Amino acid sequence: MPAERLKPGGPGTAEPAASGLTPEEAFDALYAQAAPDLVHQTFLLTGRRALSREAVERAFQQAWQRWPEVAVDADPVGWVRAAAYEYALSPWHRLRRAHKHPDAPPAEAGRRGQELLSALLELPPPYRRTVLLYDGLGLDLPDTAAETEASTPAAANRLLHARTVLGRKDPDLAEPEELHRRLNALVAEEPMADLPAARAVRTGSEHRTRTWTRAVVGVTAVLIAMTGFTAVTAPTRYVPVNAPGETVNGVPVRGGPEKLRPEDVELRDRLRSEPNPGPERLIPVAG
């Protein structure tokens, strides 16, 4: 079993996409070279073996879908690694019962290996990923920052914080050399992953692409049909609807003064025609 499984997959590993190979041969070579190591790396991020294999397989399916782009990438392994890490660290996996709890570390790892894995899993995912890329794989700080979609100062702060937290668990882990050695020792004890063949991954990628294409075409056709039906059946002008008359009951009696009787009308006219009615004592007399 190799002593260092974290090393493959770093920058500059583009040999599988060399000229002279068919796309299928180049993909199969890249898969054979990088897939086992990526599974072990992803296990350090998640602590879940099934999820690690699923993430790597899904990442290679994406790579085959975009193979013209991946084949000419300066670091095709890094391209697949970034896709696998993104999928593995998705928070949606916490809702899946199969991946709810981490798996037990390999029995051969011993107490120190189990403590290291537990300490890693307690770190926030971005910090965990930064430690794995920088102290595990040996990427430089700018490359680590780029892959984690952070600025270089932010990546440096994450790295220092993660080392401080790991150092509280075990003072030896505060040293980068010891942390790198322990990470490699941990994955060296992990059994080889049972991965599907490269051809099966390519076939699964093509099947997934066809399925999504058919789904998109079907949804588009349904939308076009619904739009056409609406355009044909929709009225061309507004036609007001006249509601039929109905008998209204229960309306209260109209309020206000009662209708004047003839004698009331006569009295009103007299009052209006005599501006100073009443007894003479009420009429002011000029003195």
C-alpha positions as a printed Julia matrix, in Angstrom:
287×3 Matrix{Float64}:
    0.0     0.0     0.0
    1.55    3.34   -0.91
    2.77    5.51    1.95
    1.49    8.73    0.42
   -1.93    8.84   -1.16
   -2.36   12.55   -0.74
    0.43   13.44   -3.17
   -1.12   12.44   -6.53
   -3.5    15.03   -7.81
   -1.42   18.14   -7.31
   -0.6    20.76   -9.92
    1.1    19.71  -13.08
   -0.4    16.25  -13.41
   -1.77   16.48  -16.92
   -0.1    13.43  -18.43
   -3.32   11.45  -19.04
   -4.56   14.09  -21.46
   -1.39   13.95  -23.54
   -1.65   14.0   -27.3
   -1.93   10.74  -29.18
   -4.74    9.31  -27.05
   -8.39    9.14  -27.93
  -10.73   11.0   -25.57
  -11.85    7.71  -24.06
   -8.27    6.55  -23.49
   -7.24    9.88  -21.99
  -10.22    9.89  -19.66
   -9.62    6.3   -18.58
   -5.96    7.06  -17.86
   -6.89   10.1   -15.78
   -9.48    8.08  -13.89
   -7.07    5.25  -13.16
   -4.41    7.7   -11.98
   -6.46   10.0    -9.8
   -9.72    8.37   -8.7
   -8.42    6.14   -5.85
   -6.42    8.96   -4.27
   -9.29   11.42   -4.62
  -11.58    9.02   -2.76
   -9.16    8.92    0.18
   -8.74   12.68    0.14
  -12.51   13.19    0.11
  -12.83   10.78    3.04
  -10.73   13.19    5.12
  -13.2    15.96    4.25
  -16.37   14.04    5.03
  -15.53   11.01    7.15
  -18.0     9.07    5.01
  -16.75    6.4     2.63
  -19.87    5.97    0.51
  -20.21    9.72    0.06
  -16.53    9.97   -0.93
  -16.93    7.36   -3.66
  -20.15    9.0    -4.85
  -18.52   12.44   -4.96
  -15.54   11.23   -6.98
  -17.73    9.3    -9.41
  -20.0    12.32   -9.9
  -16.96   14.57  -10.44
  -15.59   12.28  -13.15
  -19.01   12.17  -14.8
  -18.94   15.96  -14.94
  -15.41   15.81  -16.32
  -16.52   13.5   -19.14
  -19.45   15.78  -19.97
  -16.99   18.67  -20.32
  -14.03   16.67  -21.54
  -12.89   19.12  -24.25
  -12.44   21.68  -21.49
  -10.89   19.3   -18.96
   -8.51   17.71  -21.47
   -6.74   21.0   -22.18
   -6.77   22.2   -18.57
   -3.33   22.79  -17.05
   -4.31   20.59  -14.1
   -7.08   18.13  -15.05
   -6.74   16.3   -11.74
   -7.25   19.58   -9.92
  -10.37   20.21  -12.01
  -11.86   16.88  -10.95
  -10.68   17.34   -7.37
  -12.44   20.68   -7.06
  -15.68   19.18   -8.42
  -15.45   16.22   -6.02
  -14.79   18.43   -3.0
  -17.67   20.75   -3.87
  -20.09   17.84   -4.19
  -18.84   16.12   -1.03
  -19.13   19.27    1.11
  -22.63   20.17   -0.04
  -24.8    20.78    3.05
  -27.69   18.89    1.44
  -26.01   15.57    2.26
  -26.83   16.14    5.93
  -30.47   15.47    5.08
  -29.66   12.04    3.66
  -30.01    9.27    6.19
  -27.17    7.22    4.7
  -24.69   10.08    5.19
  -26.01   11.53    8.42
  -23.24   10.13   10.64
  -19.53    9.72    9.81
  -18.0     6.27    9.48
  -15.51    4.89   11.93
  -11.85    5.48   11.05
   -9.84    2.46    9.9
   -8.95    0.2    12.81
   -5.28    0.24   11.81
   -5.14    4.01   12.26
   -5.02    3.7    16.04
   -6.04    6.23   18.62
   -4.01    9.11   17.18
   -5.47    8.62   13.71
   -9.0     8.54   15.09
   -8.36   11.72   17.06
   -6.97   13.46   13.97
  -10.0    12.55   11.87
  -12.39   13.63   14.62
  -10.54   16.94   14.98
  -10.67   17.53   11.23
  -14.4    16.88   11.07
  -14.98   19.42   13.86
  -13.5    22.17   11.69
  -15.83   24.16    9.41
  -15.75   22.76    5.85
  -13.76   25.67    4.31
  -11.08   25.36    7.02
  -10.97   21.59    6.63
  -10.55   21.92    2.88
   -7.8    24.52    3.27
   -5.81   22.27    5.61
   -6.14   19.31    3.26
   -5.03   21.27    0.2
   -2.14   23.13    1.83
   -0.81   20.78    4.51
   -1.98   17.54    2.92
   -1.5    17.96   -0.82
    1.19   20.62   -0.58
   -0.48   23.27   -2.77
    0.89   26.76   -2.34
   -1.23   29.39   -0.68
   -2.46   31.21   -3.85
   -3.56   27.9    -5.43
   -5.26   26.89   -2.19
   -7.06   30.21   -2.04
   -8.16   29.93   -5.67
   -9.54   26.42   -5.25
  -11.44   27.35   -2.1
  -12.73   30.56   -3.75
  -11.15   32.79   -1.12
   -8.59   35.56   -1.09
   -5.03   34.67   -0.18
   -5.2    36.47    3.2
   -8.48   34.71    3.99
   -6.97   31.32    3.14
   -3.95   32.1     5.34
   -6.19   33.04    8.26
   -8.21   29.85    7.82
   -5.03   27.8     7.8
   -3.64   29.44   10.94
   -6.95   29.06   12.77
   -7.26   25.4    11.77
   -3.73   24.64   12.93
   -4.44   26.34   16.24
   -7.58   24.26   16.77
   -5.8    21.04   15.81
   -2.89   21.98   18.07
   -5.25   22.19   21.03
   -6.24   18.59   20.4
   -2.63   17.49   19.98
    0.31   19.94   20.25
    2.23   17.96   17.61
   -0.41   18.83   14.99
    0.53   22.5    15.19
    3.7    21.61   13.24
    3.06   21.5     9.45
    5.48   18.61    8.87
    3.88   16.46   11.55
    0.38   17.32   10.35
    1.34   16.36    6.79
    2.83   13.06    7.99
   -0.2    12.2    10.1
   -2.63   12.98    7.28
   -0.77   10.67    4.93
   -0.52    7.98    7.6
   -4.27    8.18    8.15
   -5.18    7.64    4.5
   -2.48    4.99    4.13
   -4.44    2.83    6.57
   -7.7     3.35    4.69
   -8.59    0.29    2.55
   -8.69    0.66   -1.21
  -11.99    1.95   -2.48
  -14.16   -0.27   -4.65
  -14.68    2.01   -7.65
  -16.64    1.36  -10.84
  -14.72    0.94  -14.07
  -13.89    4.02  -16.1
  -16.14    2.82  -18.91
  -19.06    2.55  -16.48
  -18.44    6.12  -15.34
  -18.42    7.36  -18.95
  -21.6     5.42  -19.7
  -23.28    6.8   -16.59
  -22.28   10.32  -17.57
  -23.71    9.92  -21.06
  -26.92    8.41  -19.68
  -27.3    11.29  -17.23
  -26.75   13.79  -20.03
  -29.38   12.13  -22.23
  -31.84   12.02  -19.34
  -31.42   15.71  -18.56
  -31.61   16.6   -22.23
  -34.88   14.72  -22.63
  -36.26   16.3   -19.49
  -35.38   19.79  -20.69
  -36.84   19.1   -24.14
  -40.02   17.7   -22.57
  -40.5    20.67  -20.25
  -39.82   23.08  -23.11
  -42.39   21.32  -25.31
  -45.0    21.47  -22.55
  -44.38   25.18  -22.04
  -44.67   25.83  -25.8
  -47.92   23.85  -25.97
  -49.4    25.68  -22.99
  -48.39   29.04  -24.44
  -49.96   28.18  -27.82
  -53.16   26.94  -26.21
  -53.44   30.11  -24.16
  -52.84   32.29  -27.22
  -55.56   30.48  -29.2
  -58.21   30.34  -26.51
  -57.66   33.7   -24.88
  -60.31   36.4   -25.76
  -59.21   39.14  -28.12
  -61.2    41.89  -26.4
  -62.85   42.51  -23.07
  -66.58   41.74  -22.94
  -68.29   43.22  -19.86
  -70.66   40.93  -18.09
  -74.06   42.38  -17.09
  -75.25   40.82  -13.91
  -78.95   39.84  -13.91
  -81.32   41.8   -11.71
  -82.16   40.38   -8.32
  -84.72   41.22   -5.66
  -83.02   42.82   -2.69
  -84.58   42.16    0.7
  -83.67   43.32    4.16
  -82.67   46.87    3.17
  -83.49   49.32    6.01
  -86.15   52.05    5.51
  -84.78   55.19    3.97
  -84.1    57.77    6.68
  -84.55   61.52    6.74
  -87.52   63.91    7.38
  -91.04   62.85    6.54
  -92.89   64.3     3.55
  -94.6    67.61    4.33
  -98.39   67.7     4.49
 -100.35   70.55    2.79
 -100.79   72.45    6.08
  -97.08   72.11    6.75
  -96.28   73.6     3.37
  -98.68   76.53    4.03
  -97.05   77.26    7.41
  -93.57   77.16    5.88
  -94.59   79.67    3.22
  -96.06   82.05    5.81
  -92.9    81.92    7.91
  -90.78   82.73    4.9
  -93.05   85.69    3.84
  -93.1    87.41    7.27
  -89.5    88.32    8.25
  -90.46   89.64   11.77
  -93.28   87.51   13.07
  -94.35   87.45   16.65
  -95.55   89.88   19.35
  -94.71   93.59   19.0
  -92.7    93.6    22.2
  -90.1    91.6    20.48
  -89.7    94.18   17.7
  -86.87   96.61   18.51
  -87.99  100.26   18.55
  -85.57  103.0    17.69
  -85.25  105.51   20.53
